[in-house]
PDB file of C-alpha atoms in Angstrom:
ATOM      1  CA  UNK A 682      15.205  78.926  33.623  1.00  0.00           C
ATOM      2  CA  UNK A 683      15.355  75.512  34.781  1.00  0.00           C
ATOM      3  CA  UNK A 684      12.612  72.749  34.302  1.00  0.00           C
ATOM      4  CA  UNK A 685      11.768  70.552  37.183  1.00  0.00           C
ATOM      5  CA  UNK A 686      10.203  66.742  36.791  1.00  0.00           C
ATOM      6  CA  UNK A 687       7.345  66.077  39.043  1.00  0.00           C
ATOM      7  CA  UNK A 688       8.169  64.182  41.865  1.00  0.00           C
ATOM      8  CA  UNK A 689       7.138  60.475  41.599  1.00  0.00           C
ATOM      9  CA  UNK A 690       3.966  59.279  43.567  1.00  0.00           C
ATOM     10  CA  UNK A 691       3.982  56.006  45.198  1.00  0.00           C
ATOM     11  CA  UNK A 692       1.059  54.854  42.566  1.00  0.00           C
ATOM     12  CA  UNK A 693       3.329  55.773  39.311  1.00  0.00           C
ATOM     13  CA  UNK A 694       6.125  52.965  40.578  1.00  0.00           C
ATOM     14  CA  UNK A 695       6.628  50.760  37.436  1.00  0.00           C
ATOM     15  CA  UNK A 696       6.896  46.493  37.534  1.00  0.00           C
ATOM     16  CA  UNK A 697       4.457  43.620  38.022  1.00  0.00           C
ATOM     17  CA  UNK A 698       2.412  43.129  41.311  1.00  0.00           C
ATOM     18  CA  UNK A 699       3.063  39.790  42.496  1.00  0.00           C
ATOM     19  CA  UNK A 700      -0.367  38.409  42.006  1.00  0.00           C
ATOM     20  CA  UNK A 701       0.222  39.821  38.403  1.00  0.00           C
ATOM     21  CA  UNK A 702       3.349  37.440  38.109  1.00  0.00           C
ATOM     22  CA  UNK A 703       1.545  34.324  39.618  1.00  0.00           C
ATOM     23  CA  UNK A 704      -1.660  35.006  37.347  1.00  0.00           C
ATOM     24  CA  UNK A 705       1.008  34.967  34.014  1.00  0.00           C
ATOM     25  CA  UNK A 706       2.824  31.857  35.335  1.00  0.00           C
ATOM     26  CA  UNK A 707      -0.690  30.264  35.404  1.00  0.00           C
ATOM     27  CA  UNK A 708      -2.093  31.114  31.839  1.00  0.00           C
ATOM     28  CA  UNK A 709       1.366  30.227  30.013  1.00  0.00           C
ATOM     29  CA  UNK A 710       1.458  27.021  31.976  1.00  0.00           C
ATOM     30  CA  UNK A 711      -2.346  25.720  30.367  1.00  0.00           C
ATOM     31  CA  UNK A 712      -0.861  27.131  27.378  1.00  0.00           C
ATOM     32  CA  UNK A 713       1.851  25.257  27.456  1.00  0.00           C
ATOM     33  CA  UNK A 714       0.519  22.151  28.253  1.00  0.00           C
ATOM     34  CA  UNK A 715      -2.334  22.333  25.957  1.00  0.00           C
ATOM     35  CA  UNK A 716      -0.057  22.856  22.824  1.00  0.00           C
ATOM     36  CA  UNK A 717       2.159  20.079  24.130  1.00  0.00           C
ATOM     37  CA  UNK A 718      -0.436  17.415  24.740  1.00  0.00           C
ATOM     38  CA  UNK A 719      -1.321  18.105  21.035  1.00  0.00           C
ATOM     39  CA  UNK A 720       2.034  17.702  19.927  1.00  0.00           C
ATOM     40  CA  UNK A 721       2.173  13.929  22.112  1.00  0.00           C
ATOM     41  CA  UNK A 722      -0.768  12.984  20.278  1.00  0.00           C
ATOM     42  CA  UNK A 723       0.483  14.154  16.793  1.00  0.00           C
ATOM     43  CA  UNK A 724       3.798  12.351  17.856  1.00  0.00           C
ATOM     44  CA  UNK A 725       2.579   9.174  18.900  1.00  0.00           C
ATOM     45  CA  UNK A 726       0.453   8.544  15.938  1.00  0.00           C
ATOM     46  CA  UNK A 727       2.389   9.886  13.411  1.00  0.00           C
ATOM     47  CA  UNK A 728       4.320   7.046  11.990  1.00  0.00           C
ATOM     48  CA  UNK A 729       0.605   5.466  10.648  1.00  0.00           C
ATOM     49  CA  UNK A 730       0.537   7.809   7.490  1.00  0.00           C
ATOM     50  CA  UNK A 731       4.365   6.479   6.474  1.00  0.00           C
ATOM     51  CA  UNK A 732       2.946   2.777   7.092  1.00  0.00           C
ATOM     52  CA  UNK A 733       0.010   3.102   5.138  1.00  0.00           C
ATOM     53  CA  UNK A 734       1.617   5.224   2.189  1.00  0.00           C
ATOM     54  CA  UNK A 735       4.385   2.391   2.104  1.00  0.00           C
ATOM     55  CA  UNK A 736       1.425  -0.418   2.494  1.00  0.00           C
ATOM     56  CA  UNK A 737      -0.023   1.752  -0.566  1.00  0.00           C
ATOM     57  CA  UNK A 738       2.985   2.007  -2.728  1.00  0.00           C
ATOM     58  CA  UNK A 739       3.721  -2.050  -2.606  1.00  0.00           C
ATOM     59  CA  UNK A 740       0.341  -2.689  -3.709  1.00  0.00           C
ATOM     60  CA  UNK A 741       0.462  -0.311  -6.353  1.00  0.00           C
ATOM     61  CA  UNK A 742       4.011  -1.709  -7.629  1.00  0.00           C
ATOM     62  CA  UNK A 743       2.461  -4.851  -6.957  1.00  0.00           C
ATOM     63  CA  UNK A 744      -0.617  -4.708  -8.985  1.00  0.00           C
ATOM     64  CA  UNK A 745       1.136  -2.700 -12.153  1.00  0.00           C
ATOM     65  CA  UNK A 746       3.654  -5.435 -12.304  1.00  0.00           C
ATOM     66  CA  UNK A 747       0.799  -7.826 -12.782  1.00  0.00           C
ATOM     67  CA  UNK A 748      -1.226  -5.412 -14.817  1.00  0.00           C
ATOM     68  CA  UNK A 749       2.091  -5.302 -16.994  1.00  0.00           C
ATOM     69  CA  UNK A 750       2.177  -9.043 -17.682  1.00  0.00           C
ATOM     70  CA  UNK A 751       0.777 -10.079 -21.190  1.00  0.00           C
ATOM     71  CA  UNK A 752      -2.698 -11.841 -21.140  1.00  0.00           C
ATOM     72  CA  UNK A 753      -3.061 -13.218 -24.151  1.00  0.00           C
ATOM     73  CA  UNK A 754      -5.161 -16.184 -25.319  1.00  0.00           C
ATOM     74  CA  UNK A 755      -2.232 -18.443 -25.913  1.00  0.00           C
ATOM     75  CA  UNK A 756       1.337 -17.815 -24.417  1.00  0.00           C
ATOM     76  CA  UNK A 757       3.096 -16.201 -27.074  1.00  0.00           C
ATOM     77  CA  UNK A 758       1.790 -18.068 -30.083  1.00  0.00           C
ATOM     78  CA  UNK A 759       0.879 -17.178 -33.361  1.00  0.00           C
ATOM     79  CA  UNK A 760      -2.518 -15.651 -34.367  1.00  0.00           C
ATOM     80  CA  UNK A 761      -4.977 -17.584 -34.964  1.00  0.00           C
ATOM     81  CA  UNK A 762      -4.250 -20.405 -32.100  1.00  0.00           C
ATOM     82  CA  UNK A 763      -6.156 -22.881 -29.550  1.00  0.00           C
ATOM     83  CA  UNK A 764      -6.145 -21.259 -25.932  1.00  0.00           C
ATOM     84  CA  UNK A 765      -4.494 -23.292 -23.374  1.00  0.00           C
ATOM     85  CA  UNK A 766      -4.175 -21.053 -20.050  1.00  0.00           C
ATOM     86  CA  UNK A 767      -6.754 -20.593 -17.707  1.00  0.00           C
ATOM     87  CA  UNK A 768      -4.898 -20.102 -13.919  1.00  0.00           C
ATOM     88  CA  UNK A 769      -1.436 -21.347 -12.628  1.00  0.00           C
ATOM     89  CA  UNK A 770       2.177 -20.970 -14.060  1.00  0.00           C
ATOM     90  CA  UNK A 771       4.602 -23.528 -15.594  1.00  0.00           C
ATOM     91  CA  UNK A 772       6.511 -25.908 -12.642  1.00  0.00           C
ATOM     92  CA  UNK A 773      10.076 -24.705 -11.727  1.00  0.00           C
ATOM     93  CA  UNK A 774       8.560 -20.928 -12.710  1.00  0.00           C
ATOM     94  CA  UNK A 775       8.889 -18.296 -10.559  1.00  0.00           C
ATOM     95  CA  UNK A 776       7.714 -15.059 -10.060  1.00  0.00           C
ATOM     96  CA  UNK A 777      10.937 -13.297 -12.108  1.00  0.00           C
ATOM     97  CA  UNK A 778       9.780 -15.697 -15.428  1.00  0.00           C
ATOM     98  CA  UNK A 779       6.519 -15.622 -15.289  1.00  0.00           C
ATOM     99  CA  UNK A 780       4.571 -14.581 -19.014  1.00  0.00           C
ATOM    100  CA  UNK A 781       1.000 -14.085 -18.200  1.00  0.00           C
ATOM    101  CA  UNK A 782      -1.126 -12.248 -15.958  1.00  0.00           C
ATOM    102  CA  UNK A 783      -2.726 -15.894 -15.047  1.00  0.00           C
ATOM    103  CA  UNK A 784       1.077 -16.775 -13.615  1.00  0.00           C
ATOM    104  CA  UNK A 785      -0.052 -14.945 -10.095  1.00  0.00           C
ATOM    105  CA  UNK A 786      -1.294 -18.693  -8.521  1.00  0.00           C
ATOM    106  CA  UNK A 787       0.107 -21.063  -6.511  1.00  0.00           C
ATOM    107  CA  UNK A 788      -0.796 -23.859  -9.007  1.00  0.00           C
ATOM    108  CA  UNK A 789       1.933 -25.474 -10.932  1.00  0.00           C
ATOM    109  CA  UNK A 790      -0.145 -25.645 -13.994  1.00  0.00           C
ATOM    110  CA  UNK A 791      -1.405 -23.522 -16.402  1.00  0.00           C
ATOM    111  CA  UNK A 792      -4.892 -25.021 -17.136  1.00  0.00           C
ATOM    112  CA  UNK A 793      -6.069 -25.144 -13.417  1.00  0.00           C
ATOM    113  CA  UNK A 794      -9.748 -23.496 -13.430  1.00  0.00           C
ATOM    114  CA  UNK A 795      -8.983 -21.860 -10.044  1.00  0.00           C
ATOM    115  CA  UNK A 796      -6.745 -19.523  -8.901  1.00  0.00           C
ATOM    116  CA  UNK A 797      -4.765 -20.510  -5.097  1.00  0.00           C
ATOM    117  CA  UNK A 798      -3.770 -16.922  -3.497  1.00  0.00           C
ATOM    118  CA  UNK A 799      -0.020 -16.306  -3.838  1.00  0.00           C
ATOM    119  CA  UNK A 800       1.329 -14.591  -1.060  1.00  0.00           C
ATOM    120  CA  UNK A 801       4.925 -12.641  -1.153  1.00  0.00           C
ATOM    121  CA  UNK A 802       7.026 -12.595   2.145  1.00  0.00           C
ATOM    122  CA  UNK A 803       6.523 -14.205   5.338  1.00  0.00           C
ATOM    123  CA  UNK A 804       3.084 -13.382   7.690  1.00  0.00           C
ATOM    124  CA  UNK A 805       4.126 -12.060  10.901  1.00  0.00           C
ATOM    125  CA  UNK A 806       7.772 -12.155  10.356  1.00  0.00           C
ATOM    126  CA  UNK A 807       9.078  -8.527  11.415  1.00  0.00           C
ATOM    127  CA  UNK A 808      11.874  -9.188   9.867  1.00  0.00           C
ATOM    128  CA  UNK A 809      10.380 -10.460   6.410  1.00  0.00           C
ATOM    129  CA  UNK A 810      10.531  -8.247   3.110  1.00  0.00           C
ATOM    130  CA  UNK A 811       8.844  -8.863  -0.263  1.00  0.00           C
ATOM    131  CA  UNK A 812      11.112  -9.190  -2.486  1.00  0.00           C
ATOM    132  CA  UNK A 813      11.446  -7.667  -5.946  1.00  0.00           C
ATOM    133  CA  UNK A 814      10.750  -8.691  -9.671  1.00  0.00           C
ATOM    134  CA  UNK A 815      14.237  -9.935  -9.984  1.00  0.00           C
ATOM    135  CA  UNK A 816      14.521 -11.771  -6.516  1.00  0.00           C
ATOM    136  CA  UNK A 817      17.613 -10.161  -5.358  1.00  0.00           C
ATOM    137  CA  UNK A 818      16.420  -7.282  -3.231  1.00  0.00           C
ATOM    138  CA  UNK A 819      13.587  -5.874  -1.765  1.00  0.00           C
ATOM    139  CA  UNK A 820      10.585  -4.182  -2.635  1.00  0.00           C
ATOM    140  CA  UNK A 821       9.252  -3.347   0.897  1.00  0.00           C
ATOM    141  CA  UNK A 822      11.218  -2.825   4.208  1.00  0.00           C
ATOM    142  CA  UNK A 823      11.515  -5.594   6.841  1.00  0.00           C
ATOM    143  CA  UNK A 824       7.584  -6.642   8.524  1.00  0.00           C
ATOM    144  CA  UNK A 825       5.676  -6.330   5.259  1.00  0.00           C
ATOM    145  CA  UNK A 826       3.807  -9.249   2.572  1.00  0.00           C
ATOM    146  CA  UNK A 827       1.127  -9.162   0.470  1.00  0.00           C
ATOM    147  CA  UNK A 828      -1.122 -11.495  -1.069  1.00  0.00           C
ATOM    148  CA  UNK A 829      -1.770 -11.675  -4.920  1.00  0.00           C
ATOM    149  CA  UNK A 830      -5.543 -13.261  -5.718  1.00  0.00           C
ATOM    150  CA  UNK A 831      -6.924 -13.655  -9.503  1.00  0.00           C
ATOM    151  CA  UNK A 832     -10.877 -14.311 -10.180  1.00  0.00           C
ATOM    152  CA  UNK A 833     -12.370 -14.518 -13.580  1.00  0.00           C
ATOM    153  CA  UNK A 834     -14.678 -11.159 -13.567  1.00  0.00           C
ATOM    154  CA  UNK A 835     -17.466  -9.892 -16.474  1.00  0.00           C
ATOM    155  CA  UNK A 836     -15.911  -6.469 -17.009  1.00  0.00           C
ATOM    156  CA  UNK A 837     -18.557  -4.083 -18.448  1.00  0.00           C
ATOM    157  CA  UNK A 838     -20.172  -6.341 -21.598  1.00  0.00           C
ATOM    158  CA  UNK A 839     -17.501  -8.659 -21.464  1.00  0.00           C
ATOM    159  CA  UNK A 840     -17.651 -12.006 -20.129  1.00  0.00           C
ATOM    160  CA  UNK A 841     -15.479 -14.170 -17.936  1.00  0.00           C
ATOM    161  CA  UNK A 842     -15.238 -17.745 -17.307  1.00  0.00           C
ATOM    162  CA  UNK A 843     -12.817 -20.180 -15.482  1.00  0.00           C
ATOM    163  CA  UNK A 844     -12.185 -21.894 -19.048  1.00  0.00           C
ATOM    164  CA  UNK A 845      -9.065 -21.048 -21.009  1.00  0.00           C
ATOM    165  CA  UNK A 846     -11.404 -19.756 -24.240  1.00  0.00           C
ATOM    166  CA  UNK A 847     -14.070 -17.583 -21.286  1.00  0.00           C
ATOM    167  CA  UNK A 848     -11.196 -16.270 -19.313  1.00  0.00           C
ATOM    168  CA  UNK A 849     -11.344 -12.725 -20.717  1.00  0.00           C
ATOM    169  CA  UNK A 850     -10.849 -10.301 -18.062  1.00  0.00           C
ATOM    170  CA  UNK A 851      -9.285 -10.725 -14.297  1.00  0.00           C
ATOM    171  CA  UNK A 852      -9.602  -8.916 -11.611  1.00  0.00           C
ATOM    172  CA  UNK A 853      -6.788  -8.347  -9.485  1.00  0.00           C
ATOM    173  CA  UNK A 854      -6.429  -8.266  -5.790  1.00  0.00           C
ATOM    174  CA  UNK A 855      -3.108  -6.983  -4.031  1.00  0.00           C
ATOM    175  CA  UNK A 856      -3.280  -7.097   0.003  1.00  0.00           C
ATOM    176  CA  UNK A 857      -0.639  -5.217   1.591  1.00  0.00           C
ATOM    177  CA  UNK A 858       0.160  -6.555   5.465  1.00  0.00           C
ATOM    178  CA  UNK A 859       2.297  -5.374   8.163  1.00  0.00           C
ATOM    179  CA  UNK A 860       3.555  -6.373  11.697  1.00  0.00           C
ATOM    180  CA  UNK A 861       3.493  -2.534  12.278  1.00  0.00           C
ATOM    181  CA  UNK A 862      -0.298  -2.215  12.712  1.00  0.00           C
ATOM    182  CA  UNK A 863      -3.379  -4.220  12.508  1.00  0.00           C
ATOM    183  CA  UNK A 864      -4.626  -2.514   9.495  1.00  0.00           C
ATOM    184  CA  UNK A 865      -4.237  -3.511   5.697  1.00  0.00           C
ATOM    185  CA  UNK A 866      -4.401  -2.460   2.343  1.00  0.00           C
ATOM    186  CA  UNK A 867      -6.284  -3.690  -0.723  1.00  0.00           C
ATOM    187  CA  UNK A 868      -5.862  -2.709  -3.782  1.00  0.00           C
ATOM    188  CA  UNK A 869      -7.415  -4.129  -7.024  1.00  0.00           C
ATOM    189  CA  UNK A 870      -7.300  -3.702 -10.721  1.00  0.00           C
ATOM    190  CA  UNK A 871      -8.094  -5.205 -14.157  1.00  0.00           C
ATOM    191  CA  UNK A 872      -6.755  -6.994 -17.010  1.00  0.00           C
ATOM    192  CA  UNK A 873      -8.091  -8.013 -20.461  1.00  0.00           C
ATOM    193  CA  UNK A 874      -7.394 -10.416 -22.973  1.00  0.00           C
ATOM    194  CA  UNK A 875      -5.973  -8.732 -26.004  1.00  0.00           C
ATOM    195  CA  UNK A 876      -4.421 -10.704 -29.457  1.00  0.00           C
ATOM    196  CA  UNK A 877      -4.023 -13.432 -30.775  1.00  0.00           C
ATOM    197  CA  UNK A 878      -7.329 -14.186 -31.255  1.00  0.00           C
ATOM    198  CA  UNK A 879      -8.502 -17.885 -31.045  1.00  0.00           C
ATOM    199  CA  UNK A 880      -9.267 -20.063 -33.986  1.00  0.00           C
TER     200      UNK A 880
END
């Protein structure tokens, strides 16, 4: 006994029609360029996050190392003592030797009742870098600076005044720049006065 196959019709034939072919060209090609033209746009744009997280992380190394500084009513002296600083730093001081939070100014002084921005690299220099605590390297890559601004603030119940006895709390402004985009960063903190208290 012997089994025979049907024969084949003309309408069993297997493959793809031609318009079949064309019509699968067509809907991977929009595909295609729809998940493409996303991927341009991701592309293009995607170095902004890495600027702005490295815009973020300077200002945040930048306003802990002031934040770090001591702040007390006299620089270093015994309790109970006469307060001298208000804003500025010693002349021939630098950023490396500074002993207060009140150091951040411009002013070569300590008892100047305002506080000049101090600004760390070069504006608009691509190739500038902010350097580091110790002034040998670098605390950013090349096209960054910042700007470091103290004002005498009330904090809370406590009051502040641009006189070396008022000058209890500071607020502190770090603003983070880059040749990279036209966007910046700002980032601010506090600081109190803590001991030796004042005769």
């Amino acid at each position: 006994m012997s089994i025979k196959s049907p024969p084949m019709s003309p309408n069993r034939t297997s493959g793809f029609t031609l318009i079949e072919v064309i019509m699968f060209i067509v809907i991977i090609s929009v595909a295609l360029t729809g998940v493409l033209a996303a991927l341009n746009l991701t592309t293009k744009s995607s170095a902004d996050p890495l600027i702005r997280k490295q815009m973020m992380t300077i200002a945040e190394t930048l306003v802990d190392e002031v934040q770090m500084r001591p702040f007390t009513y006299c620089d270093g002296g015994p309790s109970p003592c006469v307060p001298t600083q208000i804003f500025g730093h010693d002349a021939g001081t630098d950023r490396p030797t500074y002993t207060s939070v009140t150091n951040y100014c411009t002013e070569a002084t300590t008892t100047s009742a305002t506080c000049s921005t101090i600004t760390l690299g070069t504006p608009n220099d691509a190739s500038s870098t902010i350097p580091d605590l110790s002034g040998i390297g670098a605390t950013s890559p090349p096209g960054y600076w910042a700007t470091i601004s103290l004002t005498a603030q009330a904090l809370g119940g406590i009051a502040s005044t641009n006189t070396a006895a008022g000058l209890n709390a500071v607020l502190i402004t770090v603003t983070v720049s880059t040749t990279r985009t036209s966007e910046t960063i700002t980032l601010q903190g506090y600081r109190t006065r803590w001991a030796p208290e004042p005769s």
